Short mmCIF file of C-alpha atoms in Angstrom, two decimals:
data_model
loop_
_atom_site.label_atom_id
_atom_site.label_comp_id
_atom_site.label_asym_id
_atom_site.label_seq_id
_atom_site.Cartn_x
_atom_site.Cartn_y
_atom_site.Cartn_z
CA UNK E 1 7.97 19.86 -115.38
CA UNK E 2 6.28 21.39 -112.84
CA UNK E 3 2.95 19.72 -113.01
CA UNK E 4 4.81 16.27 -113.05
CA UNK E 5 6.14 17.96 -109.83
CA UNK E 6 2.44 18.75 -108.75
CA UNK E 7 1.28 15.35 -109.71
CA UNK E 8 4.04 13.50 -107.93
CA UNK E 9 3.44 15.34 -104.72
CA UNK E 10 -0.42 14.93 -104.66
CA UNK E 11 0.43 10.80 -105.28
CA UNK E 12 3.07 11.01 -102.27
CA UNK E 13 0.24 12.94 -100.06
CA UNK E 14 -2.36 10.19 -101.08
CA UNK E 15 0.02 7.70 -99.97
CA UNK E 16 0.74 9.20 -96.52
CA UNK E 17 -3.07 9.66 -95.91
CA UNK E 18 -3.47 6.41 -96.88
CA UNK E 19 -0.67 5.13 -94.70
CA UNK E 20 -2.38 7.46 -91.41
CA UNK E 21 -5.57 5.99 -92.22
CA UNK E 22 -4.61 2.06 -91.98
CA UNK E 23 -2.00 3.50 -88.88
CA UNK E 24 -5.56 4.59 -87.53
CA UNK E 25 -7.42 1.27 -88.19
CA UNK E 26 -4.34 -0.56 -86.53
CA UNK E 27 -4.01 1.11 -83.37
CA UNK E 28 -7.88 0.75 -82.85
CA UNK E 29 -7.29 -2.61 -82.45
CA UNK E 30 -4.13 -2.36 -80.48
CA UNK E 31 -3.91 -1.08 -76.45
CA UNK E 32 -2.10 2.53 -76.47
CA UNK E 33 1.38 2.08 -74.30
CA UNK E 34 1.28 4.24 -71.56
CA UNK E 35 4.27 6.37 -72.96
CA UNK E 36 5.23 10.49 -73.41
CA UNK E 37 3.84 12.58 -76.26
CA UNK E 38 7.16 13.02 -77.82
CA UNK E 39 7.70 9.28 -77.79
CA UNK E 40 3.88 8.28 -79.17
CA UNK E 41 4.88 10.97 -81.84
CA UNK E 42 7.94 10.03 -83.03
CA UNK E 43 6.39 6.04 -83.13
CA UNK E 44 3.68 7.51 -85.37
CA UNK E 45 5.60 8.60 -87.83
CA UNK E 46 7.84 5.67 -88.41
CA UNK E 47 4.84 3.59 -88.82
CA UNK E 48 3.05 6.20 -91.06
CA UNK E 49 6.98 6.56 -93.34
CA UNK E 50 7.26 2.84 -93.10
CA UNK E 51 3.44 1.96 -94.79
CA UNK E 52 4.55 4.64 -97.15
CA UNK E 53 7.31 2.78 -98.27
CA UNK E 54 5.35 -0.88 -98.26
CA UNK E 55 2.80 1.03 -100.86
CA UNK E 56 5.27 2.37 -102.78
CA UNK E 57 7.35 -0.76 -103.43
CA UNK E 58 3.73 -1.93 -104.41
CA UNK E 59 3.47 0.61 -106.66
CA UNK E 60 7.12 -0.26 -108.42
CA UNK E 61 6.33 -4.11 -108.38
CA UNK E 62 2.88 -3.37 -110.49
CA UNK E 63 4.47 -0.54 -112.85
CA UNK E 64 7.66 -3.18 -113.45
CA UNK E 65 5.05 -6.10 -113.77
CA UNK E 66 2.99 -4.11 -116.73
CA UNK E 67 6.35 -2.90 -118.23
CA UNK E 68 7.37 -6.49 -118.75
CA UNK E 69 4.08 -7.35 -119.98
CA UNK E 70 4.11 -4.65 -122.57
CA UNK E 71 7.83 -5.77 -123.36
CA UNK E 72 6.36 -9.44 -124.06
CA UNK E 73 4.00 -8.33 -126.40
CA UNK E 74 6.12 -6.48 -128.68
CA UNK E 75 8.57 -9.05 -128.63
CA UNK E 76 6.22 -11.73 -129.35
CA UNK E 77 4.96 -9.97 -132.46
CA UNK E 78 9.11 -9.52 -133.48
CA UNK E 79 9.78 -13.13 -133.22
CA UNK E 80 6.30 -14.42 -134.70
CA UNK E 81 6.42 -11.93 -138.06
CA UNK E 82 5.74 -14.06 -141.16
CA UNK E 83 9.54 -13.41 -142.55
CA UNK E 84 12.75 -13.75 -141.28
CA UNK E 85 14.58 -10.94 -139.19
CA UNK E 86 18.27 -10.70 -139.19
CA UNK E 87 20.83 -8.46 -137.56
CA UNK E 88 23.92 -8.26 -139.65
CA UNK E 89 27.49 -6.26 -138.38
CA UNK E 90 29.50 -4.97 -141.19
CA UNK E 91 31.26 -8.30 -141.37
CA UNK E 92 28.48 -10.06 -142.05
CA UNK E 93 28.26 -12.05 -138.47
CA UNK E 94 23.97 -12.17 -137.02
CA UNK E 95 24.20 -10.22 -134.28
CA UNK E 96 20.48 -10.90 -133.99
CA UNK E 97 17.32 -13.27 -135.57
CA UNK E 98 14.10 -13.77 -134.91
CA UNK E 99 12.17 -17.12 -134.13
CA UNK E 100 10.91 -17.44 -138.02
CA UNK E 101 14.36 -16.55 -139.22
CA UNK E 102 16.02 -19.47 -136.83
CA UNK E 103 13.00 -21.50 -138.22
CA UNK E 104 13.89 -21.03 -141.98
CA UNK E 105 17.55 -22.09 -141.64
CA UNK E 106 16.23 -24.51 -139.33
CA UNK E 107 18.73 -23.73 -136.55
CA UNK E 108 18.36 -22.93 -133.24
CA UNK E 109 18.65 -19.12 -132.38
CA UNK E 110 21.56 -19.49 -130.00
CA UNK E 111 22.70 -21.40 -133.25
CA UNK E 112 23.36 -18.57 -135.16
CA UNK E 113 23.70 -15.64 -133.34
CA UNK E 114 27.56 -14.43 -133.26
CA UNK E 115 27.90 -16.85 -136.74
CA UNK E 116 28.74 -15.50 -140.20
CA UNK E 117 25.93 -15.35 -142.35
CA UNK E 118 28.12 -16.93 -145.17
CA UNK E 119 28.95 -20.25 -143.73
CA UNK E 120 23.99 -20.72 -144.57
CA UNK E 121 25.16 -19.57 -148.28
CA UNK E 122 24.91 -22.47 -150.58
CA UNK E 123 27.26 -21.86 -153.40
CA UNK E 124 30.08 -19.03 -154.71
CA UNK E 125 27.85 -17.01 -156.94
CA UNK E 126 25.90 -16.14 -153.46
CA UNK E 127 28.63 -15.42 -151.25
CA UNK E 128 29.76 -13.04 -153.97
CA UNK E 129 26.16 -11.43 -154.15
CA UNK E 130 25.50 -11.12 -151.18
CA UNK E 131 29.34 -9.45 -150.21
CA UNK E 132 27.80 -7.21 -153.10
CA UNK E 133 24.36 -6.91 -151.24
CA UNK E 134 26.29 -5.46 -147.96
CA UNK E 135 28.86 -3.09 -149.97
CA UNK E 136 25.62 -1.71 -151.69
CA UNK E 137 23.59 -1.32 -148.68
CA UNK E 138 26.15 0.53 -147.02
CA UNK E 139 26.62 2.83 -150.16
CA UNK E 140 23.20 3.98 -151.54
CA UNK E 141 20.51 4.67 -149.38
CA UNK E 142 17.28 3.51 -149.01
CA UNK E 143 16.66 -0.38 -149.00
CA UNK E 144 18.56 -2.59 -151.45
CA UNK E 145 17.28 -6.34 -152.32
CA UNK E 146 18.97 -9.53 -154.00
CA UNK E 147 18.29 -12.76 -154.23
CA UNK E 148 21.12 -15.73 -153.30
CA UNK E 149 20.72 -19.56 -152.44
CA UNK E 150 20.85 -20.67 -148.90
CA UNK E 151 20.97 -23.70 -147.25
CA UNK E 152 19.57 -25.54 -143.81
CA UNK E 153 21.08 -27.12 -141.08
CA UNK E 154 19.79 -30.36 -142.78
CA UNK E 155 21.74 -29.78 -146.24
CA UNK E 156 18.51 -28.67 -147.99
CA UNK E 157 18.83 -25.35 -150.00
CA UNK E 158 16.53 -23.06 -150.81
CA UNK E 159 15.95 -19.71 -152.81
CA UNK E 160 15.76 -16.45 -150.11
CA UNK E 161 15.47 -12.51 -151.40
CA UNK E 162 16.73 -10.28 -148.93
CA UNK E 163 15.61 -6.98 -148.40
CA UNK E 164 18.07 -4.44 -146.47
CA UNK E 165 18.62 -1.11 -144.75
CA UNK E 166 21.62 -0.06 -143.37
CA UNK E 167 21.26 0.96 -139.51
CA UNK E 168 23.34 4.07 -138.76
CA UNK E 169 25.50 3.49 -135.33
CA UNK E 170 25.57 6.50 -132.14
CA UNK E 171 27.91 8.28 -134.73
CA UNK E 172 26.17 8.81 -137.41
CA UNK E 173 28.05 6.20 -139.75
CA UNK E 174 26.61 3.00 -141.09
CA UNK E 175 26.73 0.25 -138.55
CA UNK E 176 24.70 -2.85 -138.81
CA UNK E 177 22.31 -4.02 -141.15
CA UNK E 178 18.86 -5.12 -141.08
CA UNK E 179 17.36 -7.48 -143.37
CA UNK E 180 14.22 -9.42 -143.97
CA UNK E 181 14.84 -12.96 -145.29
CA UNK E 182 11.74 -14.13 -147.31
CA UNK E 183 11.80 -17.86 -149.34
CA UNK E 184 11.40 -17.52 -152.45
CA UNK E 185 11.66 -20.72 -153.85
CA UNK E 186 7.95 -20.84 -155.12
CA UNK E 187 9.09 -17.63 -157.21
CA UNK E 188 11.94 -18.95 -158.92
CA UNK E 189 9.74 -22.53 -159.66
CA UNK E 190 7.54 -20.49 -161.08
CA UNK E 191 10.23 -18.73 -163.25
CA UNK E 192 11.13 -22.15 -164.05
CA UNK E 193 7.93 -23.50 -165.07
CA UNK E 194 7.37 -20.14 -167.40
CA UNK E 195 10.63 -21.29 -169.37
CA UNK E 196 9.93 -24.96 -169.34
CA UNK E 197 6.24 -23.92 -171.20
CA UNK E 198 8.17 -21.82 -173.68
CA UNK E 199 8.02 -25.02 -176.17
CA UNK E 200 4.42 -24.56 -176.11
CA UNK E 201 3.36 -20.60 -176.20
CA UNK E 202 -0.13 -20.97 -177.30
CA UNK E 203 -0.98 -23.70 -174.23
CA UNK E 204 1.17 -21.57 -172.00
CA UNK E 205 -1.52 -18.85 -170.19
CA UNK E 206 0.88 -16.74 -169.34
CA UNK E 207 2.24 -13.76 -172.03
CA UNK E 208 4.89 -15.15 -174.64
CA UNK E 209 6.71 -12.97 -176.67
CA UNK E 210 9.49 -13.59 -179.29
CA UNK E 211 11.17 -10.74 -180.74
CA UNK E 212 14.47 -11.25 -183.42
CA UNK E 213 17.56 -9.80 -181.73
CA UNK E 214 16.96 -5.90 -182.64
CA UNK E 215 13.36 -6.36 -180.44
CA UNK E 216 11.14 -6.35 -183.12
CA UNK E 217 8.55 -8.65 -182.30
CA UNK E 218 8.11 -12.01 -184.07
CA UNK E 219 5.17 -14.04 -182.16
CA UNK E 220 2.65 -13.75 -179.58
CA UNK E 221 0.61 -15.97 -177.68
CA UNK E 222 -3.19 -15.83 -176.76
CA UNK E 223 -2.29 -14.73 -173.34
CA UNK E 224 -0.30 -11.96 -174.56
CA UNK E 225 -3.07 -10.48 -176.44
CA UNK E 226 -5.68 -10.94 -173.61
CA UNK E 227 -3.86 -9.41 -171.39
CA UNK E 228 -3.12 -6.15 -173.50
CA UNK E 229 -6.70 -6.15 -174.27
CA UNK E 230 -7.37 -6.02 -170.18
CA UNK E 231 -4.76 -3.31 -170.16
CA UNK E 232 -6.00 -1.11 -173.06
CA UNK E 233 -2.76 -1.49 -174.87
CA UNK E 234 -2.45 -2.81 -178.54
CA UNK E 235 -2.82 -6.24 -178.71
CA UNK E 236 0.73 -7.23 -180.33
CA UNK E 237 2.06 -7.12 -177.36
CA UNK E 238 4.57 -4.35 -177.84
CA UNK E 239 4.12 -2.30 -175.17
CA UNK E 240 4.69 -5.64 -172.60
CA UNK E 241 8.00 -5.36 -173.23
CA UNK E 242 10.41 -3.63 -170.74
CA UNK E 243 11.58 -0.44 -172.34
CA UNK E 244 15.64 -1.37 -172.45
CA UNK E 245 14.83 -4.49 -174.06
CA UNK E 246 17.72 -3.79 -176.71
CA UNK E 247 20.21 -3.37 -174.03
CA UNK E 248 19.01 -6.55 -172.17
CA UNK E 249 19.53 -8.26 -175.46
CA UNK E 250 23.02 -7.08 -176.20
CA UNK E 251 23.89 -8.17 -173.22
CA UNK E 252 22.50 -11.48 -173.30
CA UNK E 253 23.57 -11.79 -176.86
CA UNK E 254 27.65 -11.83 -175.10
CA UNK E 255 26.83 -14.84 -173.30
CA UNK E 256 27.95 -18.20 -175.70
CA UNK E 257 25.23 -19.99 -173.49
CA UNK E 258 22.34 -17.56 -173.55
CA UNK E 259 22.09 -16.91 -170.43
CA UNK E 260 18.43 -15.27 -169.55
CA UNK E 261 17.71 -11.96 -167.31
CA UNK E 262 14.60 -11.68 -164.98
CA UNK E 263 12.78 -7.83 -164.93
CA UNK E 264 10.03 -6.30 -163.62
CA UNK E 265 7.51 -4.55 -166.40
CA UNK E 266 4.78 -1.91 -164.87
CA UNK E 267 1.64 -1.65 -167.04
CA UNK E 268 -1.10 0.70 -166.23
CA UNK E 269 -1.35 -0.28 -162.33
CA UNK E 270 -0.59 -4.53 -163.14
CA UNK E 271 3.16 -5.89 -162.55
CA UNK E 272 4.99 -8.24 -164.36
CA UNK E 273 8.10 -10.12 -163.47
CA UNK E 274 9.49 -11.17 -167.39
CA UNK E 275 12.20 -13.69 -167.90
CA UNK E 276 13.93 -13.09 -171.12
CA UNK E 277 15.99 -15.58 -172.96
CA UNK E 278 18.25 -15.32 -175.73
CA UNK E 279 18.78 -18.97 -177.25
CA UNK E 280 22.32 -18.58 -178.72
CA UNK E 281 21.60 -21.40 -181.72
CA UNK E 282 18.18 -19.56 -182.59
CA UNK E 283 19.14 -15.89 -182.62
CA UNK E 284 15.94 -14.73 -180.87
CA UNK E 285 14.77 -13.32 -177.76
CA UNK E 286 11.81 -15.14 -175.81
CA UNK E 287 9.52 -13.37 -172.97
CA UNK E 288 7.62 -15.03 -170.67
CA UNK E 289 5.28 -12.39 -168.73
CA UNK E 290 4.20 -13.40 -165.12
CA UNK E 291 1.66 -11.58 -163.57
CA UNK E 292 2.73 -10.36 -160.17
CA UNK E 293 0.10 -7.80 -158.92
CA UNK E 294 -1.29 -9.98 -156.35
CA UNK E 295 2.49 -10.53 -154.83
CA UNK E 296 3.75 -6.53 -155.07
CA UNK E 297 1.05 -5.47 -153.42
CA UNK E 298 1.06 -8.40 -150.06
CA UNK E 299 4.67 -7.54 -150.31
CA UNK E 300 3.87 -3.54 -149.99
CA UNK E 301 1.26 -4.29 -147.37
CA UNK E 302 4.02 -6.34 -145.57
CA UNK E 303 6.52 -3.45 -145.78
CA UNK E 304 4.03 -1.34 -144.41
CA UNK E 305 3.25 -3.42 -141.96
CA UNK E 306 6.46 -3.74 -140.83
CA UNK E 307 7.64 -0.08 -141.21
CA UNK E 308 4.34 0.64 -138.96
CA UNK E 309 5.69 -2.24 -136.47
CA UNK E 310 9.29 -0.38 -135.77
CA UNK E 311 7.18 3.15 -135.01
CA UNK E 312 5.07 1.60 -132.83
CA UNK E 313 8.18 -0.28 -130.98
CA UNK E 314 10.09 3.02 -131.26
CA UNK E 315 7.51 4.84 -129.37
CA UNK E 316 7.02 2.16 -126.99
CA UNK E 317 10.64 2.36 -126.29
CA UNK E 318 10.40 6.31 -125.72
CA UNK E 319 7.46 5.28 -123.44
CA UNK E 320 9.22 2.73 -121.20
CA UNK E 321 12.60 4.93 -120.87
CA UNK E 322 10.15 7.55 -119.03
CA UNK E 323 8.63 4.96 -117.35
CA UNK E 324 12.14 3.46 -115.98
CA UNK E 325 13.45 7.01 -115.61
CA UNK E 326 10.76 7.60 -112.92
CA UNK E 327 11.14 4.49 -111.36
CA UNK E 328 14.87 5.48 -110.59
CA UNK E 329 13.61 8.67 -109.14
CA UNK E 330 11.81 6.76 -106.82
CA UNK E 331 14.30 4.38 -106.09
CA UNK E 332 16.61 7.04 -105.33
CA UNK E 333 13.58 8.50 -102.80
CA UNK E 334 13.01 5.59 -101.15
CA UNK E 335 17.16 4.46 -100.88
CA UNK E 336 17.41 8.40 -98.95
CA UNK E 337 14.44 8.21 -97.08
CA UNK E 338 15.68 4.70 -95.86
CA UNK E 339 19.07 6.16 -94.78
CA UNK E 340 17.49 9.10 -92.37
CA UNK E 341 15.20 6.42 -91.11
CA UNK E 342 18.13 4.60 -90.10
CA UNK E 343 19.56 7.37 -88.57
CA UNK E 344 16.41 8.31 -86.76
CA UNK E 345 15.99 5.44 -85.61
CA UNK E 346 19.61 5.19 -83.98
CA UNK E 347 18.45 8.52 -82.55
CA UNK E 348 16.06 6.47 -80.53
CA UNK E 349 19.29 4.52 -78.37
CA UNK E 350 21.02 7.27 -77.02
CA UNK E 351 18.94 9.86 -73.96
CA UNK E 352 15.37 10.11 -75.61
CA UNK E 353 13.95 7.32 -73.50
CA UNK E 354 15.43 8.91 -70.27
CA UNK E 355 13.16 11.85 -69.46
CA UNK E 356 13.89 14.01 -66.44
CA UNK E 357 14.64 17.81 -65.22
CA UNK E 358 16.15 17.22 -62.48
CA UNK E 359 19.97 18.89 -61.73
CA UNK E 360 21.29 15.31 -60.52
CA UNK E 361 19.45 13.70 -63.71
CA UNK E 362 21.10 16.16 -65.90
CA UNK E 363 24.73 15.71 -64.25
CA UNK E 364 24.75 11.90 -64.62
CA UNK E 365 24.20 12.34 -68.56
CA UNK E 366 26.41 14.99 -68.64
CA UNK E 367 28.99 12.19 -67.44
CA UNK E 368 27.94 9.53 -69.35
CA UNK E 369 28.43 11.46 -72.66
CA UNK E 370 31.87 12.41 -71.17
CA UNK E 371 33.01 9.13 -70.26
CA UNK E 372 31.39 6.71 -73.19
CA UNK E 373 33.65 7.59 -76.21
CA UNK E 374 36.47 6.27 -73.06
CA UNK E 375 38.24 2.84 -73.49
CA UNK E 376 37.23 2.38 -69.56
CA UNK E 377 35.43 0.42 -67.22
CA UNK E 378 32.69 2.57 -65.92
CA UNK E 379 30.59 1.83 -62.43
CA UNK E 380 26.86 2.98 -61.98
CA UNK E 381 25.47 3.02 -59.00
CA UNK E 382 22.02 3.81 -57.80
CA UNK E 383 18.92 2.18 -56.38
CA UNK E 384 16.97 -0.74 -57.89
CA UNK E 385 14.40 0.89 -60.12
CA UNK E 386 16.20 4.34 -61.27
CA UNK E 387 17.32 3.35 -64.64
CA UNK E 388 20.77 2.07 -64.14
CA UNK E 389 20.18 -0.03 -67.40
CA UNK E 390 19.16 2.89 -69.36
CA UNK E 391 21.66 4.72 -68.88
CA UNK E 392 24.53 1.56 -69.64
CA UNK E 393 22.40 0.73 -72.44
CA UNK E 394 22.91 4.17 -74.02
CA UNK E 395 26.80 4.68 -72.82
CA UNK E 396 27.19 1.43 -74.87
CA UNK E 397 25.41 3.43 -78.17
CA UNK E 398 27.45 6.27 -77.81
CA UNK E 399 30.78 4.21 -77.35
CA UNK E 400 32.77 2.60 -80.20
CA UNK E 401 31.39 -0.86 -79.02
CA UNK E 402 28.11 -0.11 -80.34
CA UNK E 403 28.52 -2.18 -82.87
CA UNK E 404 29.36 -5.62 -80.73
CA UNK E 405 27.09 -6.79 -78.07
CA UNK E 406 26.23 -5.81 -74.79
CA UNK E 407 25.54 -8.26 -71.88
CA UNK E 408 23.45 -7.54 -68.64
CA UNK E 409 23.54 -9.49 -65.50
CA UNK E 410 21.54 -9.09 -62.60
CA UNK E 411 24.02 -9.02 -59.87
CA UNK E 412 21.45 -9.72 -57.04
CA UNK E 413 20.54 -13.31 -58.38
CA UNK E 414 23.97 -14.05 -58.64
CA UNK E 415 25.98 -15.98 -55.61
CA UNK E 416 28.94 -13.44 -53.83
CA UNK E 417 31.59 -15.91 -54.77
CA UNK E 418 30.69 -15.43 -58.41
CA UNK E 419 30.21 -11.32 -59.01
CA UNK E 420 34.18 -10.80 -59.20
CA UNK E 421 34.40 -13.57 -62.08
CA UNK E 422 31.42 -12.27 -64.40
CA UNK E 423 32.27 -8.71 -63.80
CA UNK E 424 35.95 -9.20 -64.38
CA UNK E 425 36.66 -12.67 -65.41
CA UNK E 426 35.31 -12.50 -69.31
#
């Protein structure tokens, strides 16, 4: 604290030996008024205090300028990300999006902020995950991820995943939620194509397994093989299969349709997603094994990426709050230093341009303090040339018509017959 106290005194000493020095330059330029000390003194510093407030409003102009410059850029890099960024409340309405999220549902941002997120879900089975999704998020920590069908402004719908975190609010409970919104509609034609090859295992160069409904393994293709051979894993192809296998099949084996489940299988560093499908009229169990190593680890790199984003933003944040918090300081130094320049400056109407020791001198201004806070006409006489305007001028400052206007007329270029109407006739 105290060396920001330092610092901010030697800038404010800079600045006023900056100000004196360009006060300097100026008044070599200028004739010096033949005036008093005290006068020439008190000028000098109101010109010195009012270059030290031009310089510092440059000062706040630049530091605001570079503040919004630095705001741009993070912003820029928010609403350019490669995914979608939502914003949910705990109803489910986008509070906020970024420019590729707008883009995906191809709506305009103003579009959809304030709208429920469940009017872009394409069918019942989503709206029912993704109520899930937000119950979940809200429950268990850490982020939670499903996968529903959306669809665009233009009627076209498309596979998403959605990744989420719940945001906690100022009192500690879970507010909003934050969720990246990724299509994934290449993934699930991809699932599809895997099934659509099953009628062909030994063409297909993906993994194919078929197991009989306890998981005992029946067939598998080339690929299968190869690709326990690159894992160093026997080459049936047992150990490809995800480890609750029999309870995936149980469970598939309740569905009259044979329904199929997708999973994600972990070999010695490689991923696999697996979709397994239980024909009910053949009473066996198909696997088709999709290499995903490539995609976990762009999808890791983008989660890093992203988690290193929000620090970076998060300690910009801290950086501009100090940043603003000092610019208020100085604000409030300039707003009080404005107000006793003010004052000072109203100073400057009342006796201080009347200089004089004499008794007489003394007595009239003795009377004119007496009789200006007076709702009265008041008569000053004297010769031409002793300051009979100073001295109305600064009645008038001290009276409570200060504040309206003050006319002078020169009585000697006016005509007899007209004195007695502009003194008393207005």
């Amino acid at each position: 604290m105290g060396a920001t106290k330092d610092k901010s005194k030697s800038t404010v000493d800079g600045l006023r030996r900056q100000a004196e020095e360009r006060l300097r330059a100026k008044k070599a330029q200028l004739p010096l008024p033949q005036s008093k000390e005290n006068v020439q003194r008190l000028v000098h510093e109101l010109e010195v205090h009012q270059i030290e407030l031009e310089m510092q409003n440059a000062e706040l102009r630049q530091a605001r300028e570079e503040l919004e410059l630095s705001r741009n850029k993070y912003v820029e890099l928010y609403d350019f990300a490669p995914i979608g960024y939502f914003t949910f409340d705990a109803q489910g309405r986008i509070k906020e999006v970024n420019l590729t999220g707008a883009k995906l549902m191809g709506v305009e941002r103003q579009g959809l902020v304030n709208k429920s997120f469940a009017g872009f879900i394409a069918d019942a089975d989503s709206k029912e995950n993704f109520l899930k999704h937000c119950q979940t998020v809200f429950q268990k920590e850490g982020e939670q991820t499903c996968e529903i069908r959306l669809k665009k402004k233009d009627g076209t719908n498309f596979w998403a995943q959605l990744q989420s975190i719940a945001q906690e609010n100022t009192e500690k409970k879970a507010g909003d939620i934050r969720t990246m919104i990724m299509d994934i509609t290449g993934h699930k034609k991809a699932a599809e194509k895997i099934e659509h090859l099953s009628s062909f295992p030994e063409l297909n160069p993906n993994p194919v397994i078929e197991t009989d409904m306890k998981g005992e393994i029946i067939y598998c293709n080339a690929a299968a093989a190869k690709v326990s051979k690159q894992l160093n894993i026997p080459e049936d192809g047992r150990l490809l299969l995800p480890r609750n296998l029999p309870d995936i099949i149980k469970k598939l084996g309740q569905e009259k349709e044979g329904r199929y489940e997708l999973v994600e299988v972990e070999i010695n560093g490689r991923v696999f997603i697996e979709s397994i499908i239980a024909p009910a009229r053949l009473k066996v169990v198909r696997i088709y094994a999709w290499d995903i190593t490539k995609r976990k680890k762009a999808e890791q790199a983008l989660k890093e990426a992203h988690d290193g984003l929000e620090e970076k933003v998060e300690a910009r944040t801290v950086d501009l709050q100090s940043a603003l918090s000092k610019i208020k300081t100085m604000k409030e130094q300039l707003e009080a230093e404005n107000i006793y320049f003010r004052q000072e400056n109203k100073m400057r109407h009342k006796f201080e341009d009347i200089i004089g020791q004499s008794d007489g001198l003394k007595y009239v201004l003795y009377r004119a303090e007496q009789v200006a806070p007076t709702n009265t006409t008041i008569l000053i006489l004297g010769e031409t040339g002793t300051g009979k305007e100073l001295i109305a001028a600064a009645v008038h400052n001290m009276s409570p018509r200060k504040e309206r206007p003050l006319f002078t007329v020169n009585c000697a270029a006016l005509p007899g017959n007209l004195i007695e109407s502009e003194l008393f006739g207005r």
